[in-house]
Short mmCIF file of C-alpha atoms and ligand atoms in Angstrom, two decimals:
data_model
loop_
_atom_site.label_atom_id
_atom_site.label_comp_id
_atom_site.label_asym_id
_atom_site.label_seq_id
_atom_site.Cartn_x
_atom_site.Cartn_y
_atom_site.Cartn_z
CA MET A 1 58.33 150.48 78.58
CA LEU A 2 58.73 148.10 81.51
CA SER A 3 58.78 150.07 84.79
CA ALA A 4 61.87 149.78 87.00
CA GLU A 5 59.88 148.23 89.88
CA SER A 6 58.36 145.59 87.61
CA ALA A 7 61.74 144.92 85.99
CA ALA A 8 63.23 144.11 89.42
CA LEU A 9 60.39 141.70 90.22
CA VAL A 10 60.47 140.06 86.79
CA ARG A 11 64.24 139.65 87.06
CA ALA A 12 63.89 138.03 90.49
CA THR A 13 61.14 135.63 89.40
CA LEU A 14 62.18 134.91 85.79
CA PRO A 15 64.13 131.74 86.71
CA ALA A 16 61.13 130.35 88.65
CA VAL A 17 58.64 131.30 85.91
CA ALA A 18 60.88 130.07 83.09
CA GLY A 19 61.50 126.81 84.94
CA ALA A 20 57.76 126.23 85.34
CA LEU A 21 56.66 127.46 81.89
CA ASP A 22 56.12 123.98 80.54
CA GLU A 23 53.72 123.14 83.35
CA ILE A 24 52.13 126.60 83.16
CA THR A 25 51.46 126.42 79.42
CA THR A 26 50.17 122.82 79.67
CA ARG A 27 47.66 123.91 82.30
CA PHE A 28 46.85 127.10 80.39
CA TYR A 29 45.83 125.29 77.20
CA ALA A 30 43.96 122.55 79.10
CA THR A 31 41.77 125.00 81.06
CA MET A 32 41.27 127.36 78.11
CA PHE A 33 40.17 124.60 75.73
CA HIS A 34 37.95 123.09 78.45
CA ASP A 35 36.09 126.39 78.86
CA ARG A 36 36.38 127.61 75.27
CA PRO A 37 36.30 124.47 73.06
CA GLU A 38 35.55 126.57 69.98
CA LEU A 39 39.20 127.75 70.04
CA LEU A 40 40.50 124.22 69.55
CA ASP A 41 37.87 123.60 66.89
CA GLY A 42 38.92 125.78 64.01
CA MET A 43 41.78 127.83 65.41
CA PHE A 44 44.49 125.88 67.21
CA ASN A 45 46.37 123.05 65.53
CA ARG A 46 45.66 119.92 67.56
CA GLY A 47 48.75 118.14 66.17
CA ASN A 48 50.88 120.90 67.71
CA GLN A 49 48.92 120.54 70.94
CA ALA A 50 49.45 116.79 71.02
CA SER A 51 53.18 117.02 70.28
CA GLY A 52 53.66 119.90 72.74
CA ALA A 53 55.28 122.05 70.04
CA GLN A 54 52.86 124.98 70.44
CA ARG A 55 53.26 124.92 74.22
CA ARG A 56 57.03 125.12 73.89
CA ALA A 57 56.83 127.92 71.29
CA LEU A 58 54.55 129.98 73.55
CA ALA A 59 56.78 129.42 76.59
CA GLY A 60 59.92 130.24 74.61
CA SER A 61 58.41 133.44 73.24
CA ILE A 62 57.34 134.71 76.67
CA ALA A 63 60.72 133.93 78.22
CA GLY A 64 62.45 135.51 75.19
CA PHE A 65 60.34 138.66 75.36
CA ALA A 66 60.80 139.04 79.15
CA GLY A 67 64.55 138.55 78.73
CA ALA A 68 64.66 141.23 76.03
CA LEU A 69 62.73 143.67 78.27
CA LEU A 70 65.19 143.13 81.10
CA ALA A 71 68.08 143.98 78.79
CA ASP A 72 66.24 147.03 77.43
CA PRO A 73 62.89 148.08 79.02
CA GLY A 74 61.73 149.55 75.69
CA ALA A 75 62.70 146.49 73.62
CA ARG A 76 60.35 145.12 70.96
CA PRO A 77 62.32 142.16 69.54
CA ASP A 78 61.34 142.36 65.92
CA GLY A 79 62.07 138.82 64.71
CA LEU A 80 60.15 137.30 67.60
CA LEU A 81 57.09 139.56 67.34
CA SER A 82 56.91 139.61 63.57
CA ARG A 83 56.84 135.85 63.20
CA ILE A 84 54.09 135.49 65.84
CA ALA A 85 52.00 138.37 64.45
CA HIS A 86 52.03 136.87 60.94
CA LYS A 87 51.04 133.46 62.32
CA HIS A 88 48.30 135.06 64.42
CA ALA A 89 46.94 136.92 61.39
CA ALA A 90 47.03 133.67 59.39
CA VAL A 91 44.78 132.01 61.97
CA GLY A 92 42.54 135.04 62.50
CA VAL A 93 43.46 136.13 66.06
CA THR A 94 41.51 139.21 67.20
CA ASP A 95 42.42 141.70 69.93
CA ASP A 96 39.53 140.72 72.26
CA GLN A 97 41.01 137.22 72.47
CA TYR A 98 44.07 138.57 74.30
CA THR A 99 41.84 139.06 77.35
CA VAL A 100 40.77 135.42 77.15
CA VAL A 101 44.36 134.19 76.84
CA HIS A 102 45.40 136.50 79.70
CA LYS A 103 42.74 135.07 82.00
CA TYR A 104 43.76 131.43 81.47
CA LEU A 105 47.50 132.08 81.33
CA PHE A 106 47.55 134.02 84.58
CA GLY A 107 45.20 131.51 86.20
CA ALA A 108 47.72 128.80 85.27
CA ILE A 109 50.66 130.84 86.59
CA ALA A 110 48.91 131.36 89.94
CA GLU A 111 48.01 127.66 90.20
CA VAL A 112 51.47 126.38 89.34
CA LEU A 113 53.56 128.86 91.31
CA GLY A 114 51.15 129.20 94.25
CA ASP A 115 52.21 131.58 97.02
CA ALA A 116 55.29 132.73 95.10
CA VAL A 117 52.92 134.85 93.01
CA THR A 118 52.31 137.81 95.32
CA PRO A 119 50.03 140.57 93.99
CA GLU A 120 53.18 142.60 93.18
CA VAL A 121 54.74 139.74 91.21
CA ALA A 122 51.48 139.15 89.34
CA ALA A 123 51.27 142.86 88.48
CA ALA A 124 54.86 142.88 87.16
CA TRP A 125 54.18 139.91 84.87
CA ASP A 126 50.89 141.47 83.87
CA GLU A 127 52.89 144.42 82.59
CA VAL A 128 55.11 142.06 80.54
CA TYR A 129 52.06 140.30 79.11
CA TRP A 130 50.30 143.50 78.06
CA LEU A 131 53.46 145.00 76.59
CA MET A 132 53.82 141.90 74.44
CA ALA A 133 50.11 141.72 73.66
CA GLY A 134 50.06 145.42 72.77
CA ALA A 135 53.00 145.02 70.40
CA LEU A 136 51.34 141.99 68.76
CA ILE A 137 47.90 143.61 68.53
CA SER A 138 49.26 146.68 66.74
CA ARG A 139 51.26 144.56 64.30
CA GLU A 140 48.28 142.31 63.62
CA ALA A 141 46.05 145.34 62.99
CA LEU A 142 48.51 146.54 60.35
CA LEU A 143 48.71 143.10 58.77
CA TYR A 144 44.92 142.84 58.47
CA GLN A 145 44.78 146.35 57.06
CA ASP A 146 47.54 145.59 54.58
CA ALA A 147 45.71 142.42 53.49
CA GLY A 148 42.51 144.43 53.02
CA VAL A 149 40.49 142.26 55.41
CA GLN A 150 38.61 142.85 58.67
CA PRO A 151 40.52 141.71 61.78
CA GLY A 152 40.07 137.93 61.87
CA GLY A 153 38.04 137.97 58.62
CA ILE A 154 40.70 136.17 56.64
CA TRP A 155 38.76 133.32 55.02
CA ARG A 156 37.69 133.06 51.43
CA PRO A 157 36.46 130.09 49.38
CA TRP A 158 38.69 128.91 46.53
CA THR A 159 38.24 126.17 43.93
CA VAL A 160 40.82 123.55 42.99
CA VAL A 161 41.33 123.97 39.24
CA GLU A 162 44.15 121.46 38.96
CA ARG A 163 45.58 118.67 41.07
CA ARG A 164 49.02 117.43 40.12
CA THR A 165 51.05 114.58 41.60
CA GLU A 166 54.62 115.81 42.02
CA THR A 167 56.23 112.79 43.71
CA PRO A 168 54.81 109.67 45.39
CA ASP A 169 54.07 111.71 48.53
CA VAL A 170 53.71 115.30 47.28
CA VAL A 171 50.71 116.82 45.50
CA SER A 172 50.17 120.36 44.19
CA PHE A 173 46.80 122.10 44.09
CA VAL A 174 46.26 125.07 41.78
CA LEU A 175 43.46 127.26 43.11
CA ARG A 176 41.26 130.13 41.93
CA PRO A 177 38.94 132.32 44.06
CA ALA A 178 35.51 130.64 43.97
CA ASP A 179 33.74 134.02 43.82
CA GLY A 180 35.45 134.85 40.52
CA GLY A 181 37.11 137.89 42.11
CA ARG A 182 40.75 138.93 42.19
CA ALA A 183 43.31 136.84 44.04
CA PRO A 184 44.85 138.78 46.93
CA ARG A 185 48.37 140.12 46.59
CA ALA A 186 50.92 137.62 47.86
CA ARG A 187 54.62 138.27 48.38
CA ALA A 188 57.05 135.65 47.13
CA GLY A 189 57.78 133.27 50.02
CA GLN A 190 54.52 133.81 51.93
CA TYR A 191 52.03 131.17 53.03
CA VAL A 192 48.28 130.77 53.43
CA SER A 193 46.29 128.81 56.00
CA VAL A 194 43.81 126.22 54.81
CA ARG A 195 40.76 125.41 56.93
CA VAL A 196 39.25 121.97 56.57
CA ARG A 197 36.46 120.00 58.21
CA MET A 198 37.74 116.77 59.67
CA ALA A 199 35.91 113.44 59.71
CA ASP A 200 34.87 114.00 63.35
CA GLY A 201 33.13 117.27 62.38
CA THR A 202 35.76 119.58 63.92
CA HIS A 203 37.82 122.05 61.89
CA GLN A 204 41.57 122.28 61.57
CA LEU A 205 43.94 124.87 60.09
CA ARG A 206 47.35 124.33 58.55
CA GLN A 207 49.73 126.63 56.72
CA TYR A 208 51.07 126.00 53.21
CA SER A 209 53.58 128.16 51.36
CA LEU A 210 52.58 129.49 47.97
CA SER A 211 54.84 127.36 45.79
CA SER A 212 54.18 129.36 42.65
CA ASN A 213 52.24 132.26 41.31
CA PRO A 214 50.98 130.69 38.09
CA GLY A 215 49.62 133.99 36.84
CA GLY A 216 46.22 135.62 36.69
CA GLU A 217 44.09 134.78 39.66
CA LEU A 218 45.69 131.40 40.26
CA ARG A 219 47.69 130.37 43.32
CA ARG A 220 49.35 127.05 44.06
CA ILE A 221 50.14 125.10 47.21
CA THR A 222 52.23 121.93 47.32
CA VAL A 223 51.52 119.47 50.11
CA LYS A 224 53.60 116.60 51.40
CA ARG A 225 51.74 113.67 52.93
CA VAL A 226 52.96 113.28 56.52
CA THR A 227 53.23 109.59 57.28
CA GLY A 228 53.21 108.43 60.88
CA GLY A 229 55.52 105.99 62.51
CA ALA A 230 56.78 105.06 65.94
CA ASP A 231 56.67 108.71 67.04
CA GLY A 232 53.11 109.58 66.04
CA PRO A 233 50.09 109.05 63.76
CA ASP A 234 49.72 110.09 60.12
CA GLY A 235 49.33 113.84 59.68
CA GLU A 236 45.61 114.52 59.64
CA VAL A 237 45.24 117.50 57.29
CA SER A 238 47.89 116.50 54.75
CA THR A 239 46.35 113.01 54.60
CA LEU A 240 42.87 114.49 54.10
CA LEU A 241 44.09 116.80 51.31
CA HIS A 242 45.88 113.93 49.57
CA ASP A 243 43.02 111.46 49.93
CA ARG A 244 40.03 113.73 49.38
CA LEU A 245 40.75 116.99 47.58
CA ARG A 246 40.08 116.76 43.83
CA GLU A 247 39.70 119.13 40.90
CA GLY A 248 36.49 121.12 41.22
CA ASP A 249 36.42 120.86 45.03
CA GLY A 250 36.29 123.93 47.26
CA LEU A 251 38.91 124.88 49.84
CA LEU A 252 38.90 127.72 52.37
CA LEU A 253 42.12 129.73 52.24
CA SER A 254 43.27 132.62 54.39
CA ALA A 255 44.76 135.77 52.97
CA PRO A 256 48.54 135.35 52.50
CA PHE A 257 50.82 136.16 55.44
CA GLY A 258 54.38 135.39 56.54
CA ASP A 259 57.39 137.57 57.24
CA VAL A 260 59.87 135.55 55.21
CA PHE A 261 59.49 136.93 51.72
CA LEU A 262 61.52 138.64 49.04
CA ASP A 263 61.04 142.29 49.94
CA ASP A 264 63.82 143.86 47.91
CA PRO A 265 62.89 146.43 45.27
CA VAL A 266 62.03 144.86 41.90
CA ASP A 267 65.17 146.36 40.37
CA ALA A 268 67.48 145.04 43.12
CA THR A 269 70.69 143.51 41.81
CA THR A 270 72.10 141.91 44.97
CA PRO A 271 72.41 138.11 44.98
CA VAL A 272 69.83 135.74 46.39
CA VAL A 273 70.67 132.32 47.83
CA LEU A 274 67.78 129.88 48.29
CA VAL A 275 68.55 126.91 50.54
CA SER A 276 66.09 124.11 51.24
CA ALA A 277 65.60 120.46 52.07
CA GLY A 278 62.62 118.21 51.34
CA ILE A 279 59.28 119.98 51.20
CA GLY A 280 61.09 123.17 52.31
CA CYS A 281 61.49 123.74 48.57
CA THR A 282 58.01 125.31 48.32
CA PRO A 283 58.76 128.91 49.38
CA MET A 284 61.94 128.72 47.30
CA THR A 285 60.11 127.84 44.08
CA GLY A 286 57.67 130.64 44.92
CA ILE A 287 60.57 133.09 45.14
CA LEU A 288 62.25 131.64 42.05
CA ALA A 289 59.03 131.92 40.02
CA HIS A 290 58.69 135.53 41.12
CA LEU A 291 62.25 136.36 40.06
CA ALA A 292 61.67 134.61 36.72
CA ALA A 293 58.46 136.58 36.17
CA LEU A 294 60.41 139.79 36.81
CA ARG A 295 63.12 138.64 34.37
CA SER A 296 65.52 139.42 37.18
CA ILE A 297 69.21 139.68 36.42
CA ARG A 298 70.14 139.05 40.07
CA PRO A 299 72.65 136.29 40.72
CA VAL A 300 70.62 133.42 42.18
CA LEU A 301 72.08 130.31 43.77
CA LEU A 302 69.58 127.56 44.60
CA LEU A 303 70.77 124.81 46.94
CA HIS A 304 68.51 121.86 47.72
CA ALA A 305 68.93 118.57 49.57
CA ASP A 306 66.57 115.61 49.29
CA ARG A 307 66.39 111.85 49.67
CA SER A 308 66.58 111.16 45.91
CA PRO A 309 65.73 112.86 42.60
CA GLY A 310 62.42 110.96 42.60
CA ASP A 311 61.51 112.41 46.01
CA HIS A 312 62.53 115.95 45.06
CA ALA A 313 59.26 117.81 44.55
CA LEU A 314 59.15 120.48 41.81
CA ARG A 315 62.59 119.40 40.55
CA ALA A 316 61.83 119.81 36.83
CA GLU A 317 60.15 123.14 37.48
CA THR A 318 63.17 124.30 39.47
CA HIS A 319 65.44 123.49 36.51
CA ASP A 320 63.06 125.33 34.20
CA LEU A 321 62.93 128.46 36.38
CA VAL A 322 66.71 128.47 36.91
CA GLY A 323 67.09 128.17 33.12
CA ARG A 324 64.93 131.25 32.61
CA LEU A 325 67.10 133.42 34.86
CA PRO A 326 70.31 134.65 33.22
CA SER A 327 72.45 134.50 36.38
CA ALA A 328 70.99 131.56 38.26
CA ARG A 329 72.38 128.12 39.03
CA ALA A 330 71.29 125.19 41.14
CA VAL A 331 73.17 122.57 43.14
CA PHE A 332 71.38 119.48 44.49
CA TRP A 333 72.41 116.95 47.14
CA TYR A 334 70.77 113.52 47.40
CA ASP A 335 71.14 110.72 49.93
CA ARG A 336 70.46 108.35 47.03
CA PRO A 337 71.51 110.02 43.75
CA GLY A 338 70.09 108.86 40.44
CA PRO A 339 70.88 109.09 36.73
CA GLU A 340 68.28 111.88 36.32
CA GLU A 341 70.67 114.25 38.10
CA PRO A 342 74.20 113.30 37.10
CA ASP A 343 75.71 116.53 38.49
CA ALA A 344 74.13 116.19 41.91
CA ARG A 345 76.28 115.66 44.97
CA THR A 346 75.88 112.75 47.34
CA GLY A 347 74.97 112.96 51.02
CA PRO A 348 73.80 115.80 53.23
CA MET A 349 74.26 119.39 52.11
CA ASP A 350 77.89 120.43 52.49
CA LEU A 351 78.66 123.97 51.42
CA SER A 352 82.43 123.63 51.68
CA GLY A 353 82.83 123.23 47.90
CA THR A 354 80.28 125.89 46.99
CA GLU A 355 81.19 129.49 46.37
CA LEU A 356 78.63 131.75 48.01
CA PRO A 357 78.09 135.18 46.46
CA ASP A 358 79.00 138.19 48.62
CA ASP A 359 76.23 140.36 50.09
CA ALA A 360 73.57 137.77 49.36
CA THR A 361 70.21 137.56 51.07
CA VAL A 362 69.79 133.94 52.11
CA PHE A 363 66.44 132.17 52.48
CA LEU A 364 66.45 128.92 54.41
CA CYS A 365 63.69 126.33 54.83
CA GLY A 366 63.61 122.67 55.84
CA PRO A 367 63.58 120.46 58.91
CA LEU A 368 65.03 122.14 62.04
CA PRO A 369 68.17 119.93 62.27
CA PHE A 370 68.92 120.74 58.62
CA MET A 371 68.45 124.47 59.18
CA ARG A 372 70.63 124.46 62.31
CA GLU A 373 73.41 122.64 60.47
CA VAL A 374 73.28 124.76 57.32
CA ARG A 375 72.96 128.03 59.23
CA GLY A 376 76.16 127.05 61.06
CA GLN A 377 77.88 126.41 57.71
CA LEU A 378 76.64 129.74 56.33
CA LEU A 379 77.87 131.66 59.38
CA GLY A 380 81.19 129.80 59.12
CA ALA A 381 81.43 130.90 55.48
CA GLY A 382 81.09 134.52 56.60
CA VAL A 383 77.38 135.15 55.87
CA PRO A 384 76.13 137.60 58.55
CA ALA A 385 73.25 136.24 60.68
CA ARG A 386 71.06 139.22 59.78
CA ARG A 387 71.16 138.18 56.11
CA ILE A 388 69.79 134.69 56.81
CA ARG A 389 66.00 134.49 56.82
CA TYR A 390 64.35 131.23 57.67
CA GLU A 391 60.88 129.69 57.60
CA VAL A 392 59.92 126.93 60.01
CA PHE A 393 57.14 124.57 58.94
CA GLY A 394 55.67 124.41 62.45
CA PRO A 395 55.67 126.43 65.67
CA ASP A 396 59.02 128.16 65.84
CA LEU A 397 61.08 126.30 68.41
CA TRP A 398 64.27 127.80 67.07
CA LEU A 399 63.75 131.53 67.42
CA PRO A 400 64.54 131.77 71.14
CA ASP A 401 68.06 130.50 70.47
CA THR A 402 68.66 132.82 67.57
CA ALA A 403 66.78 135.96 68.56
CA ALA A 404 70.04 137.84 68.87
C1 FAD B 1 54.67 128.74 57.52
C2 FAD B 1 54.43 127.29 57.15
C3 FAD B 1 54.49 126.89 55.83
C4 FAD B 1 54.30 125.55 55.49
N1 FAD B 1 54.39 125.20 54.17
C5 FAD B 1 54.19 123.90 53.83
C6 FAD B 1 54.25 123.50 52.46
O1 FAD B 1 54.47 124.30 51.56
N2 FAD B 1 54.04 122.18 52.18
C7 FAD B 1 53.80 121.25 53.17
O2 FAD B 1 53.62 120.07 52.84
N3 FAD B 1 53.75 121.61 54.47
C8 FAD B 1 53.92 122.91 54.82
N4 FAD B 1 53.83 123.27 56.14
C9 FAD B 1 53.48 122.24 57.16
C10 FAD B 1 51.96 122.11 57.24
O3 FAD B 1 51.40 123.30 57.75
C11 FAD B 1 51.53 120.98 58.19
O4 FAD B 1 52.19 121.12 59.41
C12 FAD B 1 51.80 119.61 57.60
O5 FAD B 1 51.08 119.44 56.39
C13 FAD B 1 51.39 118.52 58.60
O6 FAD B 1 50.03 118.70 58.93
P1 FAD B 1 49.11 117.42 59.23
O7 FAD B 1 47.79 117.90 59.70
O8 FAD B 1 49.14 116.47 58.09
O9 FAD B 1 49.89 116.74 60.42
P2 FAD B 1 49.49 116.82 61.96
O10 FAD B 1 48.30 115.99 62.22
O11 FAD B 1 49.48 118.23 62.36
O12 FAD B 1 50.76 116.09 62.59
C14 FAD B 1 52.04 116.71 62.54
C15 FAD B 1 53.03 115.84 63.28
O13 FAD B 1 52.63 115.71 64.64
C16 FAD B 1 52.58 114.35 64.99
N5 FAD B 1 51.49 114.10 65.94
C17 FAD B 1 50.17 114.33 65.73
N6 FAD B 1 49.47 113.89 66.78
C18 FAD B 1 50.36 113.36 67.64
C19 FAD B 1 50.26 112.73 68.89
N7 FAD B 1 49.08 112.56 69.47
N8 FAD B 1 51.40 112.30 69.48
C20 FAD B 1 52.58 112.47 68.90
N9 FAD B 1 52.75 113.06 67.71
C21 FAD B 1 51.65 113.50 67.10
C22 FAD B 1 52.32 113.61 63.69
O14 FAD B 1 52.77 112.26 63.74
C23 FAD B 1 53.10 114.42 62.69
O15 FAD B 1 54.44 114.00 62.66
C24 FAD B 1 54.04 124.60 56.50
C25 FAD B 1 53.94 125.02 57.84
C26 FAD B 1 54.14 126.33 58.17
C27 FAD B 1 54.03 126.77 59.62
C1 HEM B 2 50.83 137.81 74.48
C2 HEM B 2 50.04 136.81 74.09
C3 HEM B 2 50.45 135.76 73.10
C4 HEM B 2 51.69 135.20 72.87
C5 HEM B 2 52.99 135.53 73.56
C6 HEM B 2 51.52 134.22 71.82
C7 HEM B 2 52.56 133.46 71.29
C8 HEM B 2 52.43 132.61 70.23
C9 HEM B 2 53.52 131.89 69.60
C10 HEM B 2 54.97 131.96 70.02
C11 HEM B 2 53.01 131.17 68.57
C12 HEM B 2 53.79 130.26 67.62
C13 HEM B 2 54.23 131.09 66.42
C14 HEM B 2 54.99 130.23 65.44
O1 HEM B 2 54.37 129.60 64.60
O2 HEM B 2 56.20 130.19 65.52
C15 HEM B 2 51.59 131.43 68.54
C16 HEM B 2 50.72 130.82 67.65
C17 HEM B 2 49.36 130.87 67.82
N1 HEM B 2 48.65 131.68 68.68
FE1 HEM B 2 49.43 132.97 70.01
N2 HEM B 2 50.21 134.18 71.44
C18 HEM B 2 49.52 135.08 72.20
C19 HEM B 2 48.17 135.36 72.11
C20 HEM B 2 47.27 134.63 71.37
C21 HEM B 2 45.84 134.83 71.36
C22 HEM B 2 45.12 135.95 72.10
C23 HEM B 2 45.31 133.88 70.57
C24 HEM B 2 43.84 133.66 70.25
C25 HEM B 2 43.12 132.85 70.96
C26 HEM B 2 46.39 133.08 70.05
C27 HEM B 2 46.27 132.03 69.18
C28 HEM B 2 47.32 131.41 68.52
C29 HEM B 2 47.15 130.38 67.53
C30 HEM B 2 45.81 129.76 67.07
C31 HEM B 2 48.43 130.04 67.08
C32 HEM B 2 48.79 128.97 66.04
C33 HEM B 2 48.86 127.68 66.82
C34 HEM B 2 49.30 126.50 66.01
O3 HEM B 2 49.36 126.55 64.80
O4 HEM B 2 49.59 125.47 66.67
N3 HEM B 2 47.57 133.56 70.56
N4 HEM B 2 51.27 132.30 69.55
#
């Protein structure tokens, strides 16, 4: 609970802190990685550092949490904390590291805001930090326990048993634990981190949704090659996986995490709507495969937008899974339709001609502009915000706007 004295100081300084968060977080990461380079090698995603996305996500989460505490001193905004805790578990964050982050974050705040940070102001923000850290640490402890791993001990070697080209720029890898043991339990919609050694000898992590649960001890990820352009270079890990990873090779995977998954009871009968664009199809096929394995009778509506049928990864499999579910149907939108999908619609996803089932749980995944647009359409069609669950394929820069 945030004390009344601290609340007054946080309220008075929130505009100044929020206004300087970009500079504070830039300085924070720079000094922390200078002193603790091992965190950038093998923990933080350097693409997200270079693009500034992680900095903005951190700043947004702190401002969002402080704002929630001012509205209700006992607040623990669930959506915000849950997403971060799952991501932290997927990269192996441990509770002792919160002291390290605290040191560099508060050093950066003092440097950037100078004399405005009196000892009283620093103590008030300290309280905010440790309330947030405490909430995250307890959630992460539960996640590690639930996954059956030691805190931070998330890595396990797997072997690629099949590599399959899905489209010109998407490849699937089917994996099996290299130690011959059981695959960990994964919930439909969750993701794993992969940890790879880059050409310069450093290590990088990335997350990939489990795009199917092919049975037994097998798991599958489906990776799109990120091609650079005017805005940035080629994606380093996706390029490495495409160019280097072959059948028989090893790959380090984390235990599965992620708070966007199908958590209804197996005998649930309420409808499910799966909405995706591009490579955002991967958690959706994971959920669809799960429903098919359960022989679910739930009404399922799968909506997907892509550039063309040829670019639509897992398209044939999606048809197959939809065909195995008695009450499922799919609607596709393509910028460039083709004869392979004569019933598809042309252009961006437009739900105006689509009847949405009542009381559905909606899962949404794709590029942020797509998700913003479609979420607006869903809300306009009367779907309550609390029924829309979304996965962002990067640091969540959306949550602060939608935390309510
Ligand atoms: C929960 C979750 C699930 C995911 N599931 C999937 C999935 O199922 N399939 C899938 O394909 N992906 C998935 N992703 C995305 C995946 O984790 C990676 O982000 C993606 O593969 C790109 O990684 P990369 O290393 O190839 O690109 P990075 O090297 O990380 O680059 C990413 C972007 O940053 C830009 N960038 C890099 N450096 C700079 C720079 N210096 N200046 C400017 N811009 C720069 C690049 O141009 C590129 O556009 C998921 C992500 C999350 C968080
Ligand atoms: C109160 C303290 C902290 C806050 C508020 C915080 C906040 C965040 C946020 C908002 C994200 C992005 C989540 C997303 O994907 O949407 C994130 C990711 C991450 N955090 Fe934290 N974090 C904290 C502490 C820590 C600590 C102690 C560590 C360990 C050194 C850490 C390491 C990471 C890493 C490695 C990522 C993933 C980065 C990436 O993929 O680019 N965080 N954190």
